[in-house]
Amino acid sequence: MKLSQLKVGSKGIVKEFTDLEMSIKLMEMGCLPGEEIKVERIAPMGDPIAINVAGYQLSLRMREASTIILL
């Protein structure tokens, strides 16, 4: 399942990434494999989304969230 498919309040654990370039940026922001992610909010038009990862809130575009594969 991709992060972009989760609903508000849902959680997942980062398994892998589909985009190598984007994965570097995401890992620098704390989205490391094995890290739990919770979807906190989704903007009214569906993009961006706010997630909680590693104890802080991060906003991602759906395009970015779709590169994160969860367990």
mmCIF file of C-alpha atoms in Angstrom:
data_model
loop_
_atom_site.group_PDB
_atom_site.id
_atom_site.type_symbol
_atom_site.label_atom_id
_atom_site.label_comp_id
_atom_site.label_asym_id
_atom_site.label_seq_id
_atom_site.Cartn_x
_atom_site.Cartn_y
_atom_site.Cartn_z
ATOM 1 C CA MET A 1 0.000 0.000 0.000
ATOM 2 C CA LYS A 2 1.167 3.530 -0.781
ATOM 3 C CA LEU A 3 1.140 6.355 1.767
ATOM 4 C CA SER A 4 -1.082 8.342 -0.607
ATOM 5 C CA GLN A 5 -3.823 5.684 -0.175
ATOM 6 C CA LEU A 6 -4.116 6.008 3.631
ATOM 7 C CA LYS A 7 -7.084 7.810 5.201
ATOM 8 C CA VAL A 8 -6.847 10.386 8.009
ATOM 9 C CA GLY A 9 -5.914 8.682 11.274
ATOM 10 C CA SER A 10 -4.457 5.601 9.558
ATOM 11 C CA LYS A 11 -0.938 4.390 10.267
ATOM 12 C CA GLY A 12 1.657 2.461 8.343
ATOM 13 C CA ILE A 13 5.308 1.509 8.510
ATOM 14 C CA VAL A 14 7.690 2.589 5.761
ATOM 15 C CA LYS A 15 8.823 -0.421 3.742
ATOM 16 C CA GLU A 16 10.503 1.064 0.678
ATOM 17 C CA PHE A 17 10.429 3.834 -1.936
ATOM 18 C CA THR A 18 9.638 3.745 -5.648
ATOM 19 C CA ASP A 19 11.682 6.824 -6.618
ATOM 20 C CA LEU A 20 15.390 6.866 -5.754
ATOM 21 C CA GLU A 21 15.815 10.653 -5.967
ATOM 22 C CA MET A 22 12.709 11.302 -3.880
ATOM 23 C CA SER A 23 13.704 8.630 -1.347
ATOM 24 C CA ILE A 24 16.847 10.569 -0.432
ATOM 25 C CA LYS A 25 14.818 13.711 0.256
ATOM 26 C CA LEU A 26 12.209 11.767 2.241
ATOM 27 C CA MET A 27 14.804 9.922 4.320
ATOM 28 C CA GLU A 28 16.499 13.233 5.147
ATOM 29 C CA MET A 29 13.119 14.384 6.513
ATOM 30 C CA GLY A 30 12.796 11.297 8.747
ATOM 31 C CA CYS A 31 10.820 8.903 6.553
ATOM 32 C CA LEU A 32 13.210 6.023 7.110
ATOM 33 C CA PRO A 33 12.395 2.363 6.432
ATOM 34 C CA GLY A 34 10.823 0.882 9.573
ATOM 35 C CA GLU A 35 9.497 4.258 10.760
ATOM 36 C CA GLU A 36 5.791 4.525 11.632
ATOM 37 C CA ILE A 37 3.788 7.177 9.764
ATOM 38 C CA LYS A 38 0.340 8.473 10.696
ATOM 39 C CA VAL A 39 -1.794 10.587 8.358
ATOM 40 C CA GLU A 40 -2.903 13.618 10.394
ATOM 41 C CA ARG A 41 -4.750 15.742 7.812
ATOM 42 C CA ILE A 42 -5.610 15.888 4.145
ATOM 43 C CA ALA A 43 -6.218 19.266 2.469
ATOM 44 C CA PRO A 44 -9.784 19.887 1.227
ATOM 45 C CA MET A 45 -8.768 19.362 -2.395
ATOM 46 C CA GLY A 46 -6.820 16.210 -1.457
ATOM 47 C CA ASP A 47 -3.316 17.632 -1.752
ATOM 48 C CA PRO A 48 -1.084 18.116 0.254
ATOM 49 C CA ILE A 49 -1.328 15.765 3.242
ATOM 50 C CA ALA A 50 0.088 16.215 6.741
ATOM 51 C CA ILE A 51 1.749 13.226 8.352
ATOM 52 C CA ASN A 52 3.315 12.556 11.712
ATOM 53 C CA VAL A 53 6.673 10.835 11.461
ATOM 54 C CA ALA A 54 9.466 10.539 14.035
ATOM 55 C CA GLY A 55 7.588 12.852 16.414
ATOM 56 C CA TYR A 56 7.063 15.794 14.108
ATOM 57 C CA GLN A 57 4.578 16.871 11.485
ATOM 58 C CA LEU A 58 5.531 16.897 7.827
ATOM 59 C CA SER A 59 3.552 18.059 4.796
ATOM 60 C CA LEU A 60 3.888 16.125 1.559
ATOM 61 C CA ARG A 61 2.421 16.445 -1.910
ATOM 62 C CA MET A 62 0.419 13.401 -2.998
ATOM 63 C CA ARG A 63 3.022 12.830 -5.731
ATOM 64 C CA GLU A 64 5.682 12.531 -3.020
ATOM 65 C CA ALA A 65 3.465 10.374 -0.778
ATOM 66 C CA SER A 66 2.794 7.990 -3.647
ATOM 67 C CA THR A 67 6.499 7.055 -3.731
ATOM 68 C CA ILE A 68 6.378 5.653 -0.166
ATOM 69 C CA ILE A 69 5.385 1.996 0.081
ATOM 70 C CA LEU A 70 4.066 0.885 3.482
ATOM 71 C CA LEU A 71 3.820 -2.490 5.199
#
